[in-house]
mmCIF file of C-alpha atoms in Angstrom:
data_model
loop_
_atom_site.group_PDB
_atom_site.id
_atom_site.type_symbol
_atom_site.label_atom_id
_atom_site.label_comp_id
_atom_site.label_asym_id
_atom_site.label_seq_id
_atom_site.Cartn_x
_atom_site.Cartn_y
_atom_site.Cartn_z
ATOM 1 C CA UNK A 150 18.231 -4.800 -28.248
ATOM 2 C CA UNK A 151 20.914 -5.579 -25.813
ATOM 3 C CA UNK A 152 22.957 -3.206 -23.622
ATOM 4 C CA UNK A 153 26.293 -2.973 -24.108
ATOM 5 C CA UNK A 154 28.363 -5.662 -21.169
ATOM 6 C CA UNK A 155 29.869 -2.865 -19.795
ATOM 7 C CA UNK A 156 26.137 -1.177 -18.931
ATOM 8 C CA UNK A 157 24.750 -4.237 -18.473
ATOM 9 C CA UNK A 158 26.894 -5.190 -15.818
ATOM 10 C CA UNK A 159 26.890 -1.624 -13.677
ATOM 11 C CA UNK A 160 22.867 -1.812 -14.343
ATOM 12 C CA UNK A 161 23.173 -5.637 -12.784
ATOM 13 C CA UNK A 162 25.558 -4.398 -9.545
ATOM 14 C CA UNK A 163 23.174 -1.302 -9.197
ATOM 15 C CA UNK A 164 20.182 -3.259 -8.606
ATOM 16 C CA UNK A 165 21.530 -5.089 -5.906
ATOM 17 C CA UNK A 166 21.550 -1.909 -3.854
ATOM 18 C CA UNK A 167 18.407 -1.316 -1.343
ATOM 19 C CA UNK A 168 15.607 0.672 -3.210
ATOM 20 C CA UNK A 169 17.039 0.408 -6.230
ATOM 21 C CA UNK A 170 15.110 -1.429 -8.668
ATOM 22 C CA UNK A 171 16.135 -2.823 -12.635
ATOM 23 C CA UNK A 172 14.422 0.743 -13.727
ATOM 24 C CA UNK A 173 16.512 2.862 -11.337
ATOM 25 C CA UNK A 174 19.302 1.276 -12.429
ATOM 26 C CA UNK A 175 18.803 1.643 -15.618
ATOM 27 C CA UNK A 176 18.019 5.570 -15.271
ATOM 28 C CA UNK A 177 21.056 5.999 -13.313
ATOM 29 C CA UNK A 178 23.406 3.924 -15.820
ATOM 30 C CA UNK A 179 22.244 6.034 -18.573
ATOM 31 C CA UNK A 180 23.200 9.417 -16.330
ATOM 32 C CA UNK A 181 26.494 8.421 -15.936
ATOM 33 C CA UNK A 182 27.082 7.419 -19.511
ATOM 34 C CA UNK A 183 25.593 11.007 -20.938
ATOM 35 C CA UNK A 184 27.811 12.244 -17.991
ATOM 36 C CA UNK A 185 30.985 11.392 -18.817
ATOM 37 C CA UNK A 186 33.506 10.536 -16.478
ATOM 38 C CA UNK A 187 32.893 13.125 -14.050
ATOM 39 C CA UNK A 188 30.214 11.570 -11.720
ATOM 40 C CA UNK A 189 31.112 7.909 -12.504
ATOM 41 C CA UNK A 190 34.689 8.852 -11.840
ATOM 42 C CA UNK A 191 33.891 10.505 -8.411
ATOM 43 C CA UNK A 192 31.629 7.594 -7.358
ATOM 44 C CA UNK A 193 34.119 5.070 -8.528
ATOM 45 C CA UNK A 194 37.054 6.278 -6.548
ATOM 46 C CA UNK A 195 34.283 6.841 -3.342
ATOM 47 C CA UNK A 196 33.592 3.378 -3.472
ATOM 48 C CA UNK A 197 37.167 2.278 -3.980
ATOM 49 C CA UNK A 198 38.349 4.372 -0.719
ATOM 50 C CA UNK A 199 35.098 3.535 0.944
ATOM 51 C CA UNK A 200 36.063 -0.147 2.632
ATOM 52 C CA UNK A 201 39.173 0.646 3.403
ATOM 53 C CA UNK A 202 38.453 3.860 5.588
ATOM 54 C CA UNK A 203 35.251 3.071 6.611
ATOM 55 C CA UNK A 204 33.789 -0.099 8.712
ATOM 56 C CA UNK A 205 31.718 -0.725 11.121
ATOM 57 C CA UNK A 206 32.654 -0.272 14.972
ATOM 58 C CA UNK A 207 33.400 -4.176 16.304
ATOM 59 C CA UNK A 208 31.797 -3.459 19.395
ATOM 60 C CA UNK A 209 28.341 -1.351 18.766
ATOM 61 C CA UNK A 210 28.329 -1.670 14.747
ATOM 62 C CA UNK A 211 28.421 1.756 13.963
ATOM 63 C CA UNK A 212 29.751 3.381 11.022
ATOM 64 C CA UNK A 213 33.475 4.800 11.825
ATOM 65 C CA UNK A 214 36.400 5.656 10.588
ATOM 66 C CA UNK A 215 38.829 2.426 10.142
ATOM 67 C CA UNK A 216 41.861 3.793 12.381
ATOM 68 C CA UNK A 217 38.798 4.544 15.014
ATOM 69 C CA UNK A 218 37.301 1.006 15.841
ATOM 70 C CA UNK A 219 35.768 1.043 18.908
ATOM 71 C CA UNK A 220 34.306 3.744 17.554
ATOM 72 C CA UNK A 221 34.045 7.158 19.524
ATOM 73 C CA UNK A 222 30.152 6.640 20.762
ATOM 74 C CA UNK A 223 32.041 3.179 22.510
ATOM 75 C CA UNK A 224 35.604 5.297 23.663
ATOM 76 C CA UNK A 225 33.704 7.952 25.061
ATOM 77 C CA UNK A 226 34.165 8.049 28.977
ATOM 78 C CA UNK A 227 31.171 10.324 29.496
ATOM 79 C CA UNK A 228 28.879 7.713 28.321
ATOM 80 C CA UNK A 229 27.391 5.362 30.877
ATOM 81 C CA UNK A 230 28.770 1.896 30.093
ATOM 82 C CA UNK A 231 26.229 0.121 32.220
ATOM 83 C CA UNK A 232 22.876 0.947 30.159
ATOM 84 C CA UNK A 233 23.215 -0.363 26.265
ATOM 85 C CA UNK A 234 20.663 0.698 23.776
ATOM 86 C CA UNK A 235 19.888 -2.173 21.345
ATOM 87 C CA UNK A 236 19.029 -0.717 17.666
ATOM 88 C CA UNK A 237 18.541 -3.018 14.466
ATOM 89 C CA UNK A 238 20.499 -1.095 11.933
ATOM 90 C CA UNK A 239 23.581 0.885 12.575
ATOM 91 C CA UNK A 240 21.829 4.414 10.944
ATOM 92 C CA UNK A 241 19.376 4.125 13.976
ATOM 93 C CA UNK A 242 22.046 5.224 16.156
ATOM 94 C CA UNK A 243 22.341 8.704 15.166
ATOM 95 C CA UNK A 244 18.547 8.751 15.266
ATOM 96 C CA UNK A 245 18.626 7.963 18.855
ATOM 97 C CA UNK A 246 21.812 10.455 19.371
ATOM 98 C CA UNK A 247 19.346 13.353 17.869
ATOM 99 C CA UNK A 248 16.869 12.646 20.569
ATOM 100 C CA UNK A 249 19.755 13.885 23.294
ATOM 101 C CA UNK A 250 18.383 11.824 25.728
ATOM 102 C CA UNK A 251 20.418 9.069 25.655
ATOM 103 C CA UNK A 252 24.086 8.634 27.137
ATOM 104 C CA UNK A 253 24.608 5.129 27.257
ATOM 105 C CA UNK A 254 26.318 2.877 25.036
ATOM 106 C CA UNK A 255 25.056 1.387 21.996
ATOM 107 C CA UNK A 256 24.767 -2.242 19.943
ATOM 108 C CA UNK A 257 23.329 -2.931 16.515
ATOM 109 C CA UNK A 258 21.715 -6.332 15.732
ATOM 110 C CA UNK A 259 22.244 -5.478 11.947
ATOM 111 C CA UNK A 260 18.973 -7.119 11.547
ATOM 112 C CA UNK A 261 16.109 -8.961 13.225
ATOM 113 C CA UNK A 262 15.092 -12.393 13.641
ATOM 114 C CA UNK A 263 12.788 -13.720 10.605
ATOM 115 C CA UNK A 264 12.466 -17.153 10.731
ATOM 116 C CA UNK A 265 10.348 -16.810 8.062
ATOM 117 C CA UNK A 266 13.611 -16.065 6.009
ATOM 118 C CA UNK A 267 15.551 -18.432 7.408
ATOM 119 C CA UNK A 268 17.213 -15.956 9.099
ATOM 120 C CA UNK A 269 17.384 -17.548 13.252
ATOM 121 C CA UNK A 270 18.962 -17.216 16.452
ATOM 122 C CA UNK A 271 22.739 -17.813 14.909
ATOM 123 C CA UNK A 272 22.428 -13.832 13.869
ATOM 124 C CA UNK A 273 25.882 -13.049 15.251
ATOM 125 C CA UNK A 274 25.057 -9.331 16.420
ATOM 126 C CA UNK A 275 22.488 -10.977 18.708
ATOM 127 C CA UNK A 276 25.821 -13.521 20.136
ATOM 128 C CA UNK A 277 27.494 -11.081 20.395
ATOM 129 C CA UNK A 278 24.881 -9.255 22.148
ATOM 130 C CA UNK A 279 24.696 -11.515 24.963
ATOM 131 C CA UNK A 280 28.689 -12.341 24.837
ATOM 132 C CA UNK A 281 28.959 -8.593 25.984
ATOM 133 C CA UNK A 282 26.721 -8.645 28.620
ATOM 134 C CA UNK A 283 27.915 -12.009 29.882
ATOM 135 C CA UNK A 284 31.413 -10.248 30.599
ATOM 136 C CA UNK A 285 29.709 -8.210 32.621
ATOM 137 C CA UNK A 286 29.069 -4.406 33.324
ATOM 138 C CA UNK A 287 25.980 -3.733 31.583
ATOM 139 C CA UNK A 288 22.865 -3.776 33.955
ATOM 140 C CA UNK A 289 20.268 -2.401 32.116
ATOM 141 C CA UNK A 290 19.501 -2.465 28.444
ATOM 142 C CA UNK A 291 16.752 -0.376 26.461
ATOM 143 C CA UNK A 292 15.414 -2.076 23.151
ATOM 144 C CA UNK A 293 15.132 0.556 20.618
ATOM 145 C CA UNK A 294 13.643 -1.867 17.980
ATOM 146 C CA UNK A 295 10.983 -1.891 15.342
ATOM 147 C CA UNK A 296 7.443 -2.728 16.061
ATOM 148 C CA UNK A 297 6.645 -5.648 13.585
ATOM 149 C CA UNK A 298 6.020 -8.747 13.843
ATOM 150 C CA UNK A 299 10.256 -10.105 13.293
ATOM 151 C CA UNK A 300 11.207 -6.488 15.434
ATOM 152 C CA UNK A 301 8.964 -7.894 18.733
ATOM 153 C CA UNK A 302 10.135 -11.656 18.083
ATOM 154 C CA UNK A 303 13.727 -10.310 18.262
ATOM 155 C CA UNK A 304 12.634 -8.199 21.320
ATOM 156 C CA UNK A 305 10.818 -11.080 23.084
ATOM 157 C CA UNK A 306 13.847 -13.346 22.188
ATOM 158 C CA UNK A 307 16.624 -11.082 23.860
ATOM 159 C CA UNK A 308 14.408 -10.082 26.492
ATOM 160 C CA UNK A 309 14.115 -13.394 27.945
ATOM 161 C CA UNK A 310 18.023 -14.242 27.460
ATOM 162 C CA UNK A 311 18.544 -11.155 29.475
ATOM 163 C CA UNK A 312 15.897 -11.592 32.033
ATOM 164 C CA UNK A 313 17.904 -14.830 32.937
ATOM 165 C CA UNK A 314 21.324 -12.804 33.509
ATOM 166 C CA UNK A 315 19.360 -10.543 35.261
ATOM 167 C CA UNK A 316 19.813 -7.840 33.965
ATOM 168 C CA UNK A 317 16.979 -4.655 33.845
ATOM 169 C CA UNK A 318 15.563 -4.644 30.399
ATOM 170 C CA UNK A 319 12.948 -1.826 28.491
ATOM 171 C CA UNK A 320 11.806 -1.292 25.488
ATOM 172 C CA UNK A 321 11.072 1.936 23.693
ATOM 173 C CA UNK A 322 7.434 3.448 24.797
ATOM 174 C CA UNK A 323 4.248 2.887 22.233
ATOM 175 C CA UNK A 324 1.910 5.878 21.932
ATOM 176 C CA UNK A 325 1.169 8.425 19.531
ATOM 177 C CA UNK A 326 3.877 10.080 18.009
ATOM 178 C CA UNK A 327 4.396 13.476 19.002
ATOM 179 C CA UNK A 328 2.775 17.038 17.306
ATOM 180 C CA UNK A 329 0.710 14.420 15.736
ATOM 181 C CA UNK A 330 -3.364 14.394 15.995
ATOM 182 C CA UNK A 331 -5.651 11.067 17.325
ATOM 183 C CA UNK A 332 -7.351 11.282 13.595
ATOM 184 C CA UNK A 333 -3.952 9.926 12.251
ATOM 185 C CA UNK A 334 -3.276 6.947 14.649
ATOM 186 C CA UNK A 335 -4.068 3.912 14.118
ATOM 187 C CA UNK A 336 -6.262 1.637 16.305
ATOM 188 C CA UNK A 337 -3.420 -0.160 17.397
ATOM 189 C CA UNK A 338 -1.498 2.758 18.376
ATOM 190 C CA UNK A 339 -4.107 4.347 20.494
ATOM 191 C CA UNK A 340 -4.509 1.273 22.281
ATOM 192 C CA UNK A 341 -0.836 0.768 23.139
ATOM 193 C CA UNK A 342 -0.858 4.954 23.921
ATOM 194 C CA UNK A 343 -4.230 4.302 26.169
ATOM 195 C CA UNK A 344 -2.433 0.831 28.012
ATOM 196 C CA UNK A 345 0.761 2.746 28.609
ATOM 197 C CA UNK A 346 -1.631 5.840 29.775
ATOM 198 C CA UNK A 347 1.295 8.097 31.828
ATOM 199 C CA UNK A 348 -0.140 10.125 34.893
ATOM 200 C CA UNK A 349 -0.021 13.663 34.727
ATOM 201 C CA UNK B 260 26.600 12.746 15.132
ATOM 202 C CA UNK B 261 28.930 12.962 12.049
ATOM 203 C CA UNK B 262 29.160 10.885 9.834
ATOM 204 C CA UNK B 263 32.792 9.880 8.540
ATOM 205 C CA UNK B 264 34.192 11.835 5.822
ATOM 206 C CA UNK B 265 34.778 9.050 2.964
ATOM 207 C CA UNK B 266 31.005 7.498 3.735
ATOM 208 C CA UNK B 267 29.504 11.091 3.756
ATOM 209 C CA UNK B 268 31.470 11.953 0.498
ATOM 210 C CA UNK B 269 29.988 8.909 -1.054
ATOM 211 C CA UNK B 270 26.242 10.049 0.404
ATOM 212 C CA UNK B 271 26.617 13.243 -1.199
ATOM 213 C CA UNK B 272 27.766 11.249 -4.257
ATOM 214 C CA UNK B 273 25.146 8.981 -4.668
ATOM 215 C CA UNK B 274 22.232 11.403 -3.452
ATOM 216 C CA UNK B 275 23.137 13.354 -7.249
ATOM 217 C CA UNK B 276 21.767 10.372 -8.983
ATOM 218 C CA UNK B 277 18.626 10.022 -10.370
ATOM 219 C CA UNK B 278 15.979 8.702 -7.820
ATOM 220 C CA UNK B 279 17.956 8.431 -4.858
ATOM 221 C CA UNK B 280 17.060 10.705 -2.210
ATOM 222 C CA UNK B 281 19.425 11.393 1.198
ATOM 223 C CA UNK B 282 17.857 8.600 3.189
ATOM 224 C CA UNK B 283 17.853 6.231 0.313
ATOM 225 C CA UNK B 284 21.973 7.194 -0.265
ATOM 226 C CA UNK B 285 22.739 6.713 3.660
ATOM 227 C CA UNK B 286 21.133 3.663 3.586
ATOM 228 C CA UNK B 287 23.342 2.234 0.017
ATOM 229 C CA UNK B 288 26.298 3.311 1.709
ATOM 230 C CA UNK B 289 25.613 1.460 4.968
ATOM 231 C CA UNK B 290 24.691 -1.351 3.155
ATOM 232 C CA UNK B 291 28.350 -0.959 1.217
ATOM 233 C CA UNK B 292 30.142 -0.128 4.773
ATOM 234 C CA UNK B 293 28.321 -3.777 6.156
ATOM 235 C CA UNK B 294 29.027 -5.802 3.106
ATOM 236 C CA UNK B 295 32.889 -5.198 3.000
ATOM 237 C CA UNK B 296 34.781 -4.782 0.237
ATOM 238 C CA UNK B 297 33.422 -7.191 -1.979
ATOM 239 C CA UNK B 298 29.940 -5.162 -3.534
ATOM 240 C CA UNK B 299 31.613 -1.663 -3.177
ATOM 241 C CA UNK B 300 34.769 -2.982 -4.884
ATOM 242 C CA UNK B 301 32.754 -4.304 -8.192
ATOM 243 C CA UNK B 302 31.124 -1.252 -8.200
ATOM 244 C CA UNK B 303 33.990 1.088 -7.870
ATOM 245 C CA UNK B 304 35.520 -1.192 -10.907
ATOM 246 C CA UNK B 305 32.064 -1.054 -12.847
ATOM 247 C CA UNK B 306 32.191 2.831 -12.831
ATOM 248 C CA UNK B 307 35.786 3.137 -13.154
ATOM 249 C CA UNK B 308 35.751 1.341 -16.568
ATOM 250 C CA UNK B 309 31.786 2.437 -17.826
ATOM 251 C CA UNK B 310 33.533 6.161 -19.427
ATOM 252 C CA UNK B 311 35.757 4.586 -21.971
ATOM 253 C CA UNK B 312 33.595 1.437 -22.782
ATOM 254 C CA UNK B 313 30.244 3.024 -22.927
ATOM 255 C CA UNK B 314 29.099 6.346 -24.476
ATOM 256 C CA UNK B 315 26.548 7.752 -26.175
ATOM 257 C CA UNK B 316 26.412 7.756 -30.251
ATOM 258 C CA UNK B 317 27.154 10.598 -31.773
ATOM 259 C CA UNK B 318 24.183 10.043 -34.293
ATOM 260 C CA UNK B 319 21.761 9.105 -32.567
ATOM 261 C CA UNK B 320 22.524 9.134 -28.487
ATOM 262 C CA UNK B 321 21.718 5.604 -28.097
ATOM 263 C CA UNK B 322 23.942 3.885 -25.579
ATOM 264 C CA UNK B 323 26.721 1.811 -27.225
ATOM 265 C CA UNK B 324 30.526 0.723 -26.571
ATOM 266 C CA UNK B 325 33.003 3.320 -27.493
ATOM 267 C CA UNK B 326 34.294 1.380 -30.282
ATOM 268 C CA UNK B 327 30.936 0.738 -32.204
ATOM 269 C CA UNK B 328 30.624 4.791 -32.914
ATOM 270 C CA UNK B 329 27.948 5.499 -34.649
ATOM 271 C CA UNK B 330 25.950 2.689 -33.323
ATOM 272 C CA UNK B 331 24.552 -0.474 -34.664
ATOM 273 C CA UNK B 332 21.055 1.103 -35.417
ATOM 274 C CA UNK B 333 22.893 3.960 -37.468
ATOM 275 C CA UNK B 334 24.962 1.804 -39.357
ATOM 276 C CA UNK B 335 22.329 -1.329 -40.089
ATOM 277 C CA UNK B 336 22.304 -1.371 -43.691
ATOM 278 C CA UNK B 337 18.508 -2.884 -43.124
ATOM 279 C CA UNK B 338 17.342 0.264 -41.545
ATOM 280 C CA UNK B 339 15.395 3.162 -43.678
ATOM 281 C CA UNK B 340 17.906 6.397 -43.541
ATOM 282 C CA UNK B 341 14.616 7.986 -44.391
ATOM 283 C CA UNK B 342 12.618 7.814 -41.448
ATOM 284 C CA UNK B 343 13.268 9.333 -38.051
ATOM 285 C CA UNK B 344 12.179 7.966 -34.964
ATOM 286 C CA UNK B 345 12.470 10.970 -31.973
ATOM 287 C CA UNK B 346 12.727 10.573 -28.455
ATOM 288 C CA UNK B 347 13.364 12.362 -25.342
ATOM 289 C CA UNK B 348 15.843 9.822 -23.842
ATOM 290 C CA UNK B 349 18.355 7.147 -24.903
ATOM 291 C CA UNK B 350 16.657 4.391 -23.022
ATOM 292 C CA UNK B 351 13.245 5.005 -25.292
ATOM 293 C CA UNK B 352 15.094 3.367 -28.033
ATOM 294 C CA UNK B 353 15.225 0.289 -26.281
ATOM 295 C CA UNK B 354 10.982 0.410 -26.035
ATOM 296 C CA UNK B 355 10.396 0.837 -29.254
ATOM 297 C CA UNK B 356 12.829 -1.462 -30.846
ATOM 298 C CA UNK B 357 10.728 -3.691 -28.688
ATOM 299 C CA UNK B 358 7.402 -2.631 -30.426
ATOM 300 C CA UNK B 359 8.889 -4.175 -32.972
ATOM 301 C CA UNK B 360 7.134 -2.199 -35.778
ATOM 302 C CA UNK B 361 10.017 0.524 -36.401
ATOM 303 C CA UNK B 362 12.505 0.165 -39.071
ATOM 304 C CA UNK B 363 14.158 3.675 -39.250
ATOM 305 C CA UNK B 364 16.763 5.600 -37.465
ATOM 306 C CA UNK B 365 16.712 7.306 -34.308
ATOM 307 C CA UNK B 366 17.315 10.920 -32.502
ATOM 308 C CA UNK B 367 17.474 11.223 -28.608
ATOM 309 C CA UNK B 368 16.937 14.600 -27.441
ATOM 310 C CA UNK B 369 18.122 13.857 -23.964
ATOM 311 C CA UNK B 370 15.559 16.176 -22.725
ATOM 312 C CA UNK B 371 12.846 18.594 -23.915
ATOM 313 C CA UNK B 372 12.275 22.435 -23.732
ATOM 314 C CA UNK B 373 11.766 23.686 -20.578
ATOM 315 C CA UNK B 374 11.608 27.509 -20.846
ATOM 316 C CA UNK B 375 10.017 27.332 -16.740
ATOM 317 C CA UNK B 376 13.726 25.365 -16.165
ATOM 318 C CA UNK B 377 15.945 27.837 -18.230
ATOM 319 C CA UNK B 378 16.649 24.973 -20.775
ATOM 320 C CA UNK B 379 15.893 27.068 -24.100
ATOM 321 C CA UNK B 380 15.902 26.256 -26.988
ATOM 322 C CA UNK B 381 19.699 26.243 -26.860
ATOM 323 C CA UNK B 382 19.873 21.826 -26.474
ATOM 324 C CA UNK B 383 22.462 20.727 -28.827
ATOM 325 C CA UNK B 384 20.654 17.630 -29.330
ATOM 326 C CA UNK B 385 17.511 19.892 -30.781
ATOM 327 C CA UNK B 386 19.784 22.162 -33.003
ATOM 328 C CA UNK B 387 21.345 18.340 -34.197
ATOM 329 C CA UNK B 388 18.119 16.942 -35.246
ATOM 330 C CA UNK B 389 17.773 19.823 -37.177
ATOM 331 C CA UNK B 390 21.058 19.720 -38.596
ATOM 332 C CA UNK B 391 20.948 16.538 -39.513
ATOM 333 C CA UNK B 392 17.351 16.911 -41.404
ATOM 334 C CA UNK B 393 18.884 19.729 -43.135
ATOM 335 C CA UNK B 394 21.763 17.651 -44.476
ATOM 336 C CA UNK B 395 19.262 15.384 -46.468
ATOM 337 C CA UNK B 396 18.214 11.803 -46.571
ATOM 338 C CA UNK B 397 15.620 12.145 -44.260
ATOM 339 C CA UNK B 398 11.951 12.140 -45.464
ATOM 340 C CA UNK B 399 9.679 11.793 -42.322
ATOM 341 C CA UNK B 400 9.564 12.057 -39.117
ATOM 342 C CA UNK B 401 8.113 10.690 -35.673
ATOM 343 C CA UNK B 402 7.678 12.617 -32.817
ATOM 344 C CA UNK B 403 7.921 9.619 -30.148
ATOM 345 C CA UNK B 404 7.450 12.236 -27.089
ATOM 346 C CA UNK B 405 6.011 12.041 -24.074
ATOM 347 C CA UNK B 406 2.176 13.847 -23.447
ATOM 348 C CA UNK B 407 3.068 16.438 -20.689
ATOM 349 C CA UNK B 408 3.261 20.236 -21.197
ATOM 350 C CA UNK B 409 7.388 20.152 -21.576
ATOM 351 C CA UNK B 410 6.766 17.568 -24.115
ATOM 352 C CA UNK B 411 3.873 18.907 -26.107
ATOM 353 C CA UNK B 412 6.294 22.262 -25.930
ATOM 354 C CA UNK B 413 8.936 20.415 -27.739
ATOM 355 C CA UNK B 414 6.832 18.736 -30.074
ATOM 356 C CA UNK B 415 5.151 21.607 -31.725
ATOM 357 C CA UNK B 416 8.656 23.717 -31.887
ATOM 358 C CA UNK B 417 10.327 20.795 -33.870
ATOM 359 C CA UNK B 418 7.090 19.865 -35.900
ATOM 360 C CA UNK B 419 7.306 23.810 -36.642
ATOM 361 C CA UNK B 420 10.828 23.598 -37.718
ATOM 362 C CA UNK B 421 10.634 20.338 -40.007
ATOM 363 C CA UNK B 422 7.686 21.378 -41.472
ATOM 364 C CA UNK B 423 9.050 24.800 -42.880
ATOM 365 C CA UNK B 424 12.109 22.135 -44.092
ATOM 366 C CA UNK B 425 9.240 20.204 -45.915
ATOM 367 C CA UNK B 426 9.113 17.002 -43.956
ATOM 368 C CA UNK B 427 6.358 14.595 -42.818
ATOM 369 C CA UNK B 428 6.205 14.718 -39.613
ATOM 370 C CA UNK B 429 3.698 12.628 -37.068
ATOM 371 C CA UNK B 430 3.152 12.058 -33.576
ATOM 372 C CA UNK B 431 2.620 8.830 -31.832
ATOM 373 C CA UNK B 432 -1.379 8.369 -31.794
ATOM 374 C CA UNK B 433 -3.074 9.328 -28.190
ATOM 375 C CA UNK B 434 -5.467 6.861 -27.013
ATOM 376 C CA UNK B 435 -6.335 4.259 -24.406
ATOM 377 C CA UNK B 436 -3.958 1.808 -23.896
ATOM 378 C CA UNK B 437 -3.653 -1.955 -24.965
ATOM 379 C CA UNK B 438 -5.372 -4.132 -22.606
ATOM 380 C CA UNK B 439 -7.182 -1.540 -20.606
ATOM 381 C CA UNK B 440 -10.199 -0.813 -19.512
ATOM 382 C CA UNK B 441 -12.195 2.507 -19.875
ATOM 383 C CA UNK B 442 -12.635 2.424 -16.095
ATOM 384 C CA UNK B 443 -8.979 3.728 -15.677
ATOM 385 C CA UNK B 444 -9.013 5.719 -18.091
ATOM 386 C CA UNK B 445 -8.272 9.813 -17.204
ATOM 387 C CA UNK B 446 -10.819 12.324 -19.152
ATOM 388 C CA UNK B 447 -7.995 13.480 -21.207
ATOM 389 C CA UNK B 448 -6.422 10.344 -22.448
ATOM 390 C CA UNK B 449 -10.661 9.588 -23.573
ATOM 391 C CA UNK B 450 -11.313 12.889 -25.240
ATOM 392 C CA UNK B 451 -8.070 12.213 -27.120
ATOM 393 C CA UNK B 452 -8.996 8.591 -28.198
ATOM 394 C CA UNK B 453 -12.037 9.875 -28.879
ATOM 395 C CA UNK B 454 -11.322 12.613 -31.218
ATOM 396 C CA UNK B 455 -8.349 10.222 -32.922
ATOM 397 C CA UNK B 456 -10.755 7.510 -33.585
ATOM 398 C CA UNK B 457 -9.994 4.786 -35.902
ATOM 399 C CA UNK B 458 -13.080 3.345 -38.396
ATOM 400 C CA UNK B 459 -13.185 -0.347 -38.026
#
């Protein structure tokens, strides 16, 4: 039995969205059709405002308001311009704005390298990356990345660019993660957490 | 850190829907931010257009465009008027059609009693099953529900009800399923295929 085009083709554009798979999208099709046009019609006219008031910051790649690009984390004079914190996605920033700890300025690869997808150096983020360093200013940058396999190629990658310009470069501390208990680490963990042992 | 007001609108939005939880919706709407106009825009057209093109039949709930109301399984000449098929949502239809061993009409209940929820025995689609029995034609009916307590609930209250109206009235046969093995097999699904089993 065949869905109406209509269905089928919301069902089709739904499952291109991250986590959502053909079943999802079915699910949430058939919500909006028993609905009505309330929730479609809501969604519908978020999406349709949503590129034109919303993009991401052409500097650091965070999400912000259209009329604010650079966005305020970039504007902001109180921030240190000379350390940059390199994240892969833009929603990491906020993660590492929570922690409080930071005050520098940010930049978002918007991805990693996988040259196991085809995806290699020509990732623009990372160009652009180095572009903004090249004009100078930045002396030290912090990679806030993953730790996979594509995260610590992408880390090895632009630490070595950067080691050339000289510039001071760290990456994020392994160890076990706080309020948690050794019984829930994992071997590697503890042996990055007993390698990067801190005095006390 | 804020987010901006049209992307957290659209978070809030898409967090409603069915299987999407707050991280998943931040990360579809970054996802929509990054990708430009282009995915968002289909979308925004997709939803905009599903309320008039799409609803669900008054007959039976099944999914079908606005035009073709009652739907193409209510109207099918081919079809017995005398035998109900009842499920709890629209997109059960589609399952069984696929079975391929139905030939009646449908009722979707879109949703069961759930006296723990508040939902009574006040659902409109209950009180039209019964209605519609009542009106004549219809000799016998399948319970098609699901085997949780909810389900079970809304079983017996029906059954109840079409049985004092003089109808046949069945339930979909509890047993292991096709092309399993007894390994993975819960006690309750055995004791059930036990007690319902078939001679050979």
């Amino acid at each position: 039995m065949s869905q109406p085009e209509p269905l089928a083709r919301l069902i089709g554009l739904l499952a291109r969205l991250p986590g959502i798979g053909r079943r999802s999208a079915e699910r949430i099709a058939l919500l909006l059709v028993r609905d009505g046009p309330g929730l479609a019609g809501e969604l519908s006219l978020a999406l349709a405002n949503l590129p034109a008031r919303v993009k991401c910051c052409s500097l650091c790649g965070n999400v912000t308001l259209a009329e604010a690009d650079p966005c305020r984390l970039c504007t902001d004079p109180r921030r240190d311009p000379h350390v940059l914190c390199v994240v892969e996605e833009a929603d990491d920033i906020p993660l590492i704005e929570k922690a409080g700890v930071f005050h520098g300025r940010y930049h978002a690869l918007m991805g990693r390298l996988s040259p196991m997808r085809g995806e290699g150096l020509h990732n623009t983020r990372i160009e652009g990356l180095l572009k903004r360093v090249r004009e100078g200013g930045v002396q030290e940058v912090i990679l806030a990345l993953g730790t996979n396999v594509e995260s610590d190629a992408t880390a090895a990658f632009i630490a070595h660019e950067l080691a050339r310009a000289g510039l001071k470069v760290s990456r994020l501390a392994l160890g076990i993660p706080a309020g948690s208990e050794l019984a829930y680490s994992d071997p590697v963990t503890l042996s990055r957490a007993i390698q990067g042992r801190q005095p006390v």
